[in-house]
């Protein structure tokens, strides 16, 4: 008898599991706040070069006659440059003569538009033009932290248990978040964001695993998708916090302090029963199982439980197994092809999702409304998956959503500069909706593609590749300063290519999933000859 069989007897999603599931999903809101607050912490604000003869209270007004004489036109947009000024002595005689200079130079000080200014790291440390890469690096380091955290906290959770690592991560998230609010410079702030990123992974990864490990097998797909709705809730709360805390320092502290409330979980959240069984701590596991049975009002016979906990009869899913290598995914042609396509799907989905989420301030119009819309479109995306994923198949949904999203993003090139931003927002949000659905689908589809013996390894490598996509996203977004639709077009082109490649993968819905390497190599192929050869050679 496997642990999943016990879960079925206990109730796959009974009263106890529902209570713990909700409690563990709530910290996901805090994770979303930190991952997405960069839109406002590093808000982009309209700016122009400050002239040498201007004071700090000088008007931003670009229509001023003197400005038109000393600000060269941008070669792409035709508007006054935001990063260069004409080389002149700025004397009163110069302006009186009306003779413009013909050589431009980079400026090193800026005036920000007071009508849409936020006190962000960008305005405090002048992170625009030649310094814009510093803000992008800060966002990228957050994702580097998430990449590091996935390895560090994943390993620690396997060694020392889910529960202690969860609470250590919560303390780190509060501490580093508050310290970031007092950062004296962009590099200190960026280093702290790296640590915040690592802490968010500790919180999310452990909470996600704990929540799904206590849910029965038939309910895990729904539980996994619903978990994304809590991330969306955090998405929306980010705009609320940003509206009431326009100073970036106050905002950083404000999104960090509520995490303290989750430390009260020490008295409510149990250790993972699966992990306790793996460690041989059977009495603790037995106590949790009996507690679940009592709260779910399920009668579990002592004989059944004792037989399950016998040392010699522990279920296969709780025995220590030799850890497979990622090289096992690359040794055979068909499995290698499928794995490389899956890795690319993760890279594109992660890069496009975070790139679009972080780039709402470049759409024009109200930045808070744009950000909220970017979060709201995720709700119909996840509801769509709940209705269709088990009906239409994974490949159809994944490929269709990526192609539709890619086409919508590429269509952002048609609204031209100076026209209404409504069409740009419409296409960008349509693309975000489709790609939010595809990002959630790729989790399910990938897990079903990899053979059982290398499933965890495959998902781990996929998640790692995804982080590189999100690390690259801020630098792609910088290209919007050259041409506003350019980042959307790049993300859209990637999405189109990934959607087409997804069609090369076999459908997994209602299929017997592969267990061995031979099964994985043969999965999706008509001939079973290679599978038989591999088995004859003793490969598993």
Coordinates of C-alpha atoms in Angstrom, one line a residue:
X1 CA 0.0 0.0 0.0
X2 CA 1.4 3.4 -1.0
X3 CA 0.9 6.7 0.9
X4 CA -1.5 7.9 -1.9
X5 CA -3.8 4.9 -1.0
X6 CA -3.8 6.1 2.6
X7 CA -4.7 9.6 1.4
X8 CA -7.7 8.2 -0.6
X9 CA -9.0 6.5 2.6
X10 CA -8.5 9.7 4.6
X11 CA -10.3 11.8 2.0
X12 CA -8.3 13.3 -0.8
X13 CA -9.3 16.8 0.0
X14 CA -11.1 16.6 3.3
X15 CA -11.7 19.3 5.9
X16 CA -8.2 19.0 7.4
X17 CA -6.5 19.3 4.0
X18 CA -8.6 22.2 3.0
X19 CA -7.7 24.1 6.1
X20 CA -4.0 23.5 5.8
X21 CA -4.1 24.1 2.1
X22 CA -5.6 27.6 2.5
X23 CA -3.1 28.4 5.2
X24 CA -0.2 27.4 3.1
X25 CA -1.5 29.2 0.0
X26 CA -1.7 32.6 1.9
X27 CA 2.1 33.1 2.0
X28 CA 2.1 32.9 -1.8
X29 CA 0.6 36.4 -1.7
X30 CA 3.7 37.7 0.1
X31 CA 5.9 35.9 -2.5
X32 CA 4.0 37.6 -5.3
X33 CA 4.3 41.0 -3.6
X34 CA 8.1 40.8 -3.6
X35 CA 8.4 39.3 -7.1
X36 CA 6.2 42.0 -8.6
X37 CA 6.7 45.1 -6.5
X38 CA 9.8 46.0 -8.6
X39 CA 7.3 47.6 -11.1
X40 CA 6.7 50.3 -8.5
X41 CA 9.9 50.1 -6.5
X42 CA 11.8 50.9 -9.8
X43 CA 8.9 52.8 -11.5
X44 CA 9.8 54.4 -14.9
X45 CA 9.0 58.1 -14.9
X46 CA 9.0 60.5 -17.9
X47 CA 12.3 62.5 -17.7
X48 CA 14.5 64.8 -19.6
X49 CA 18.0 66.1 -19.3
X50 CA 18.6 68.8 -16.7
X51 CA 20.4 71.8 -18.3
X52 CA 23.5 73.2 -16.6
X53 CA 21.7 76.5 -15.9
X54 CA 18.5 74.9 -14.4
X55 CA 17.6 74.7 -10.7
X56 CA 16.0 71.8 -9.0
X57 CA 12.6 73.4 -9.1
X58 CA 12.7 73.9 -12.9
X59 CA 9.7 73.0 -14.9
X60 CA 9.7 69.7 -16.8
X61 CA 7.7 71.3 -19.7
X62 CA 9.1 70.0 -23.0
X63 CA 7.3 72.7 -25.1
X64 CA 9.5 75.4 -23.6
X65 CA 11.3 77.3 -26.5
X66 CA 14.7 77.0 -24.8
X67 CA 14.3 73.3 -24.5
X68 CA 13.5 72.7 -28.1
X69 CA 16.7 74.5 -29.0
X70 CA 19.0 72.3 -26.8
X71 CA 17.4 68.9 -26.8
X72 CA 18.1 67.0 -30.0
X73 CA 15.3 64.9 -31.5
X74 CA 15.3 61.2 -30.9
X75 CA 16.1 59.4 -34.2
X76 CA 13.4 56.7 -33.6
X77 CA 10.5 58.6 -32.1
X78 CA 11.2 62.1 -33.4
X79 CA 10.5 63.5 -29.9
X80 CA 13.0 65.5 -27.8
X81 CA 15.7 63.2 -26.6
X82 CA 15.5 62.1 -22.9
X83 CA 19.2 61.2 -22.7
X84 CA 21.2 63.8 -24.7
X85 CA 21.5 67.5 -25.0
X86 CA 23.1 69.8 -27.6
X87 CA 26.6 70.9 -26.7
X88 CA 26.4 74.6 -26.0
X89 CA 27.5 77.2 -23.4
X90 CA 23.9 77.9 -22.3
X91 CA 24.6 81.6 -22.1
X92 CA 21.8 84.2 -22.6
X93 CA 23.6 85.3 -25.7
X94 CA 23.3 81.8 -27.2
X95 CA 19.5 81.7 -26.7
X96 CA 19.1 85.2 -28.0
X97 CA 21.0 84.4 -31.2
X98 CA 18.7 81.4 -32.0
X99 CA 21.7 79.5 -33.5
X100 CA 21.4 75.9 -32.4
X101 CA 24.4 73.7 -31.6
X102 CA 24.9 70.8 -33.9
X103 CA 26.6 68.3 -31.7
X104 CA 24.9 66.4 -28.8
X105 CA 26.4 64.9 -25.7
X106 CA 25.1 62.6 -23.0
X107 CA 23.7 64.2 -19.9
X108 CA 24.2 63.0 -16.3
X109 CA 21.4 64.7 -14.5
X110 CA 17.6 64.6 -15.2
X111 CA 14.3 66.3 -14.4
X112 CA 11.4 64.0 -13.8
X113 CA 7.8 64.8 -14.8
X114 CA 6.0 65.9 -11.6
X115 CA 2.6 64.8 -12.9
X116 CA 3.4 61.0 -12.8
X117 CA 6.4 60.9 -10.5
X118 CA 6.9 58.3 -7.9
X119 CA 9.7 58.4 -5.4
X120 CA 11.3 55.2 -6.8
X121 CA 14.9 53.9 -7.0
X122 CA 14.9 55.3 -10.5
X123 CA 14.2 58.8 -9.5
X124 CA 16.4 58.7 -6.3
X125 CA 19.5 57.3 -8.0
X126 CA 18.9 58.5 -11.6
X127 CA 18.6 55.0 -13.1
X128 CA 17.7 56.1 -16.6
X129 CA 19.4 56.3 -20.0
X130 CA 23.0 55.0 -19.6
X131 CA 22.2 54.0 -16.0
X132 CA 19.0 52.1 -16.8
X133 CA 20.9 48.7 -16.8
X134 CA 21.4 49.1 -13.1
X135 CA 17.6 48.9 -12.5
X136 CA 17.4 46.0 -14.9
X137 CA 20.3 44.2 -13.0
X138 CA 18.4 44.7 -9.8
X139 CA 15.4 42.9 -11.2
X140 CA 17.6 40.2 -12.7
X141 CA 19.4 39.6 -9.4
X142 CA 16.0 39.0 -7.7
X143 CA 15.6 36.1 -10.2
X144 CA 19.2 34.9 -9.6
X145 CA 18.3 34.7 -5.9
X146 CA 15.2 32.6 -6.8
X147 CA 17.5 30.3 -8.9
X148 CA 19.9 29.9 -6.0
X149 CA 17.1 29.5 -3.5
X150 CA 15.5 26.7 -5.5
X151 CA 18.7 24.6 -5.0
X152 CA 19.6 25.7 -1.5
X153 CA 16.2 25.5 0.1
X154 CA 15.1 22.5 -1.9
X155 CA 18.1 20.6 -0.6
X156 CA 17.7 21.8 3.0
X157 CA 14.0 20.9 3.0
X158 CA 14.9 17.4 1.9
X159 CA 17.6 17.1 4.6
X160 CA 16.0 18.8 7.6
X161 CA 12.3 18.8 6.8
X162 CA 9.8 21.2 5.1
X163 CA 8.6 22.8 8.3
X164 CA 11.8 24.4 9.7
X165 CA 13.0 25.6 6.3
X166 CA 9.6 27.2 5.7
X167 CA 9.9 29.3 8.9
X168 CA 13.6 30.2 8.4
X169 CA 12.6 31.5 4.9
X170 CA 9.8 33.6 6.4
X171 CA 12.2 35.2 8.9
X172 CA 14.7 35.9 6.0
X173 CA 11.9 37.4 3.9
X174 CA 10.9 39.9 6.6
X175 CA 14.5 40.8 7.6
X176 CA 15.9 41.3 4.1
X177 CA 12.8 43.1 3.0
X178 CA 12.9 45.6 5.7
X179 CA 16.6 46.1 5.3
X180 CA 16.1 46.8 1.6
X181 CA 13.9 49.7 2.5
X182 CA 16.9 51.4 4.1
X183 CA 19.4 50.6 1.3
X184 CA 21.8 53.5 0.8
X185 CA 22.6 52.8 -2.9
X186 CA 21.5 50.7 -5.8
X187 CA 24.1 48.0 -5.3
X188 CA 23.1 47.4 -1.6
X189 CA 19.5 47.3 -2.7
X190 CA 20.2 44.8 -5.5
X191 CA 22.2 42.5 -3.2
X192 CA 19.3 42.5 -0.7
X193 CA 16.9 41.8 -3.5
X194 CA 19.0 38.7 -4.4
X195 CA 18.5 37.5 -0.8
X196 CA 14.8 38.3 -0.9
X197 CA 14.5 36.3 -4.1
X198 CA 16.2 33.3 -2.4
X199 CA 13.8 33.7 0.6
X200 CA 10.7 33.8 -1.6
X201 CA 11.7 30.5 -3.1
X202 CA 12.1 29.0 0.4
X203 CA 8.6 30.1 1.3
X204 CA 6.9 29.2 -2.0
X205 CA 8.6 26.0 -2.7
X206 CA 8.1 24.5 0.8
X207 CA 4.5 25.8 1.1
X208 CA 3.7 24.4 -2.4
X209 CA 5.2 21.0 -1.7
X210 CA 3.6 20.8 1.8
X211 CA 0.2 21.7 0.4
X212 CA 0.3 19.2 -2.5
X213 CA 1.8 16.4 -0.5
X214 CA -1.3 16.2 1.7
X215 CA -3.8 16.3 -1.2
X216 CA -5.0 13.1 -2.9
X217 CA -3.8 12.3 -6.4
X218 CA -7.0 13.1 -8.2
X219 CA -7.2 16.6 -6.7
X220 CA -3.6 17.7 -7.2
X221 CA -4.1 19.3 -10.7
X222 CA -7.0 21.5 -9.3
X223 CA -5.0 22.3 -6.2
X224 CA -1.9 23.3 -8.2
X225 CA -3.9 25.6 -10.5
X226 CA -5.8 27.1 -7.6
X227 CA -2.5 27.9 -5.9
X228 CA -1.8 30.2 -8.8
X229 CA -4.9 32.2 -8.0
X230 CA -3.3 33.2 -4.7
X231 CA -0.3 34.4 -6.6
X232 CA -2.7 36.5 -8.7
X233 CA -4.2 37.9 -5.5
X234 CA -0.7 39.0 -4.5
X235 CA -0.4 40.5 -7.9
X236 CA -3.5 42.7 -7.3
X237 CA -2.5 43.6 -3.7
X238 CA 0.9 44.9 -5.1
X239 CA -1.0 47.7 -6.8
X240 CA -3.0 48.5 -3.7
X241 CA 0.2 48.7 -1.5
X242 CA 1.9 50.8 -4.2
X243 CA -1.0 53.2 -4.4
X244 CA -0.9 53.9 -0.6
X245 CA 2.9 53.9 -0.3
X246 CA 4.2 56.0 -3.2
X247 CA 7.7 56.2 -1.6
X248 CA 9.6 53.1 -2.6
X249 CA 11.2 52.8 0.8
X250 CA 7.9 52.8 2.6
X251 CA 6.5 50.3 0.0
X252 CA 9.4 47.8 0.5
X253 CA 8.9 47.9 4.3
X254 CA 5.1 47.7 3.9
X255 CA 5.1 44.5 1.8
X256 CA 7.6 42.9 4.1
X257 CA 6.1 43.4 7.6
X258 CA 2.8 41.5 7.1
X259 CA 4.8 38.3 6.5
X260 CA 5.4 38.3 10.3
X261 CA 1.8 37.0 10.7
X262 CA 2.7 33.7 9.0
X263 CA 5.2 32.9 11.8
X264 CA 2.1 32.0 13.9
X265 CA 1.8 28.9 11.7
X266 CA 4.3 27.3 14.0
X267 CA 1.4 26.1 16.0
X268 CA -0.8 25.0 13.1
X269 CA 1.3 23.6 10.2
X270 CA 2.5 20.0 10.6
X271 CA 5.6 18.4 9.0
X272 CA 5.2 16.6 5.8
X273 CA 4.0 13.0 6.4
X274 CA 5.8 11.8 3.3
X275 CA 9.1 13.3 4.6
X276 CA 8.7 11.8 8.1
X277 CA 8.1 8.4 6.6
X278 CA 11.2 8.8 4.4
X279 CA 13.2 9.6 7.6
X280 CA 11.8 6.6 9.4
X281 CA 10.0 8.8 11.9
X282 CA 6.9 6.6 11.8
X283 CA 5.4 7.5 15.1
X284 CA 5.2 11.2 14.2
X285 CA 3.8 10.3 10.8
X286 CA 1.2 8.1 12.5
X287 CA 0.1 10.9 14.8
X288 CA -0.5 13.2 11.9
X289 CA -2.4 10.6 9.9
X290 CA -4.7 9.9 12.9
X291 CA -5.2 13.6 13.4
X292 CA -6.3 14.0 9.7
X293 CA -8.6 11.0 10.1
X294 CA -10.2 12.5 13.2
X295 CA -10.8 15.9 11.7
X296 CA -12.1 14.4 8.4
X297 CA -14.3 12.1 10.5
X298 CA -12.9 9.1 8.7
X299 CA -12.5 5.7 10.4
X300 CA -9.1 4.2 9.7
X301 CA -8.5 0.8 11.0
X302 CA -5.4 0.3 13.3
X303 CA -4.5 -2.8 11.3
X304 CA -4.4 -0.9 8.0
X305 CA -2.3 1.8 9.5
X306 CA 0.1 -0.6 11.3
X307 CA 0.5 -2.7 8.1
X308 CA 1.3 0.5 6.2
X309 CA 4.0 1.6 8.7
X310 CA 5.8 -1.7 8.9
X311 CA 9.4 -1.1 8.3
X312 CA 9.7 -3.9 5.7
X313 CA 6.6 -2.8 3.9
X314 CA 7.2 0.9 3.5
X315 CA 5.7 2.1 0.2
X316 CA 8.0 2.6 -2.8
X317 CA 7.4 6.3 -2.8
X318 CA 9.0 6.7 0.6
X319 CA 12.2 4.7 0.1
X320 CA 15.5 6.3 -0.6
X321 CA 16.4 5.8 -4.2
X322 CA 19.6 6.5 -6.1
X323 CA 19.3 10.0 -7.5
X324 CA 19.3 10.0 -11.3
X325 CA 21.3 12.5 -13.3
X326 CA 20.1 15.1 -15.8
X327 CA 22.4 13.4 -18.3
X328 CA 19.8 10.6 -18.4
X329 CA 17.6 13.0 -20.3
X330 CA 20.2 13.5 -23.0
X331 CA 21.4 10.0 -23.8
X332 CA 18.7 9.0 -26.2
X333 CA 17.5 10.9 -29.3
X334 CA 13.7 11.1 -28.7
X335 CA 14.0 11.8 -25.0
X336 CA 16.7 14.4 -25.7
X337 CA 14.5 16.1 -28.3
X338 CA 11.5 16.3 -26.0
X339 CA 13.6 17.5 -23.1
X340 CA 15.2 20.3 -25.1
X341 CA 11.7 21.5 -26.3
X342 CA 10.4 21.4 -22.8
X343 CA 13.3 23.4 -21.5
X344 CA 12.7 26.0 -24.2
X345 CA 9.0 26.2 -23.3
X346 CA 9.9 27.0 -19.7
X347 CA 12.5 29.6 -20.7
X348 CA 10.0 31.4 -23.0
X349 CA 7.0 31.1 -20.6
X350 CA 9.0 32.4 -17.6
X351 CA 10.7 35.2 -19.5
X352 CA 7.5 36.4 -21.2
X353 CA 5.4 36.2 -18.0
X354 CA 7.7 38.3 -15.9
X355 CA 8.7 40.5 -18.8
X356 CA 5.1 41.4 -19.4
X357 CA 4.3 41.7 -15.7
X358 CA 7.2 44.1 -15.1
X359 CA 6.6 46.2 -18.2
X360 CA 3.1 47.5 -17.5
X361 CA 4.5 51.0 -16.8
X362 CA 5.6 51.4 -20.4
X363 CA 2.1 50.9 -21.8
X364 CA 0.9 54.5 -21.2
X365 CA -2.2 55.6 -19.3
X366 CA -2.7 54.9 -15.6
X367 CA 0.2 52.7 -14.3
X368 CA -1.9 51.3 -11.4
X369 CA -4.8 50.4 -13.7
X370 CA -2.5 48.7 -16.2
X371 CA -0.9 46.7 -13.5
X372 CA -4.2 45.6 -12.1
X373 CA -5.4 44.6 -15.5
X374 CA -2.3 42.5 -16.0
X375 CA -3.2 40.6 -12.8
X376 CA -6.9 40.4 -13.5
X377 CA -6.4 38.7 -16.9
X378 CA -4.8 35.7 -15.0
X379 CA -8.1 34.8 -13.4
X380 CA -9.9 33.9 -16.6
X381 CA -6.7 32.2 -17.7
X382 CA -6.7 29.8 -14.8
X383 CA -10.5 29.3 -14.8
X384 CA -10.1 28.4 -18.5
X385 CA -7.6 25.7 -17.6
X386 CA -9.8 24.2 -14.9
X387 CA -12.5 23.7 -17.5
X388 CA -10.5 22.6 -20.5
X389 CA -7.2 21.0 -19.4
X390 CA -8.7 17.6 -18.8
X391 CA -11.0 17.9 -21.8
X392 CA -9.0 19.2 -24.7
X393 CA -5.6 17.9 -23.7
X394 CA -2.4 19.5 -22.6
X395 CA -0.6 19.9 -25.9
X396 CA -3.6 21.6 -27.6
X397 CA -4.0 24.1 -24.7
X398 CA -0.2 24.8 -24.4
X399 CA 0.5 25.3 -28.1
X400 CA -2.7 27.2 -28.8
X401 CA -2.2 29.6 -25.9
X402 CA 1.4 30.3 -26.8
X403 CA 0.6 30.9 -30.5
X404 CA -2.3 33.1 -29.6
X405 CA -0.3 35.0 -27.1
X406 CA 2.6 35.5 -29.5
X407 CA 0.4 36.9 -32.2
X408 CA -1.3 39.3 -29.7
X409 CA 2.1 40.6 -28.6
X410 CA 3.5 41.0 -32.1
X411 CA 0.4 43.0 -32.9
X412 CA 1.5 45.7 -30.5
X413 CA 3.8 47.0 -33.3
X414 CA 0.7 48.4 -35.1
X415 CA -0.4 51.1 -32.7
X416 CA 2.2 53.9 -33.5
X417 CA 3.9 56.3 -31.1
X418 CA 1.7 59.3 -30.3
X419 CA -1.6 57.3 -30.9
X420 CA -3.9 56.2 -28.2
X421 CA -2.4 53.6 -25.9
X422 CA -5.7 51.7 -25.7
X423 CA -4.8 49.3 -28.5
X424 CA -1.3 48.7 -27.2
X425 CA -2.8 47.8 -23.8
X426 CA -5.4 45.6 -25.4
X427 CA -2.9 43.5 -27.3
X428 CA -0.4 43.4 -24.4
X429 CA -3.1 42.2 -22.0
X430 CA -4.4 39.6 -24.5
X431 CA -1.0 38.2 -24.8
X432 CA -0.5 38.2 -21.0
X433 CA -3.8 36.2 -20.6
X434 CA -2.8 33.6 -23.1
X435 CA 0.7 33.2 -21.7
X436 CA -0.5 33.0 -18.1
X437 CA -2.5 30.0 -19.2
X438 CA 0.4 28.4 -21.0
X439 CA 2.8 29.0 -18.1
X440 CA 0.5 27.1 -15.7
X441 CA -0.1 24.3 -18.3
X442 CA 3.6 23.7 -18.9
X443 CA 4.0 22.6 -15.2
X444 CA 1.4 19.8 -15.7
X445 CA 2.5 18.9 -19.3
X446 CA 6.2 18.7 -18.4
X447 CA 5.7 16.5 -15.3
X448 CA 3.8 14.1 -17.5
X449 CA 6.4 14.0 -20.2
X450 CA 9.4 13.0 -18.1
X451 CA 9.8 9.3 -17.1
X452 CA 9.1 8.6 -13.4
X453 CA 12.8 7.7 -12.7
X454 CA 13.9 11.2 -13.8
X455 CA 10.8 13.2 -13.3
X456 CA 12.1 15.3 -10.4
X457 CA 15.4 15.9 -12.2
X458 CA 13.6 17.0 -15.3
X459 CA 11.4 19.4 -13.5
X460 CA 14.4 20.7 -11.6
X461 CA 16.3 21.4 -14.8
X462 CA 13.2 22.9 -16.4
X463 CA 12.7 25.3 -13.4
X464 CA 16.4 26.3 -13.7
X465 CA 16.2 27.1 -17.4
X466 CA 13.0 29.1 -16.6
X467 CA 15.0 31.3 -14.2
X468 CA 17.3 32.3 -17.1
X469 CA 14.3 33.5 -19.0
X470 CA 13.2 35.7 -16.2
X471 CA 16.8 36.9 -15.6
X472 CA 16.9 38.1 -19.3
X473 CA 13.4 39.7 -19.2
X474 CA 14.5 43.1 -17.6
X475 CA 17.2 43.6 -20.2
X476 CA 14.7 42.9 -23.0
X477 CA 12.3 45.5 -21.4
X478 CA 15.1 48.1 -21.5
X479 CA 14.7 48.0 -25.3
X480 CA 11.3 49.7 -24.9
X481 CA 13.3 52.9 -24.5
X482 CA 14.3 52.5 -28.1
X483 CA 10.9 51.6 -29.4
X484 CA 8.0 51.0 -27.0
X485 CA 6.5 47.8 -28.6
X486 CA 10.0 46.2 -29.1
X487 CA 10.0 44.1 -25.9
X488 CA 6.4 42.8 -26.7
X489 CA 7.5 41.9 -30.2
X490 CA 10.5 40.0 -28.9
X491 CA 8.4 38.1 -26.3
X492 CA 5.8 37.4 -28.9
X493 CA 8.3 36.0 -31.4
X494 CA 9.7 33.7 -28.8
X495 CA 6.1 32.6 -27.8
X496 CA 5.2 31.8 -31.4
X497 CA 8.3 29.6 -31.9
X498 CA 7.7 27.8 -28.6
X499 CA 4.1 27.2 -29.5
X500 CA 5.0 25.6 -32.8
X501 CA 7.7 23.4 -31.1
X502 CA 5.1 22.3 -28.5
X503 CA 3.2 20.5 -31.3
X504 CA 6.2 18.1 -31.7
X505 CA 5.6 16.7 -28.2
X506 CA 3.2 13.8 -27.6
X507 CA -0.1 14.3 -25.9
X508 CA -0.2 13.1 -22.3
X509 CA -3.8 13.4 -21.4
X510 CA -5.4 10.0 -20.7
X511 CA -2.1 8.3 -21.6
X512 CA -0.1 5.8 -19.6
X513 CA 2.8 7.9 -18.5
X514 CA 6.4 6.7 -18.9
X515 CA 8.2 5.1 -15.9
X516 CA 11.5 4.0 -17.2
X517 CA 14.1 5.6 -19.5
X518 CA 13.0 3.1 -22.2
X519 CA 9.4 4.2 -21.7
X520 CA 10.4 7.8 -22.0
X521 CA 12.3 7.2 -25.2
X522 CA 9.5 5.3 -26.7
X523 CA 6.7 7.6 -25.5
X524 CA 5.2 9.4 -28.5
X525 CA 6.8 7.0 -31.0
X526 CA 4.9 4.5 -33.0
X527 CA 7.6 1.8 -32.9
X528 CA 8.4 0.0 -29.7
X529 CA 11.5 -1.7 -31.1
X530 CA 13.9 0.7 -29.4
X531 CA 12.1 0.2 -26.1
X532 CA 12.5 -3.5 -26.3
X533 CA 16.2 -3.1 -27.2
X534 CA 16.8 -0.8 -24.2
X535 CA 15.1 -3.3 -21.8
X536 CA 17.1 -6.1 -23.2
X537 CA 20.3 -4.1 -22.4
X538 CA 19.1 -3.7 -18.8
X539 CA 18.3 0.1 -18.9
X540 CA 15.6 1.4 -16.6

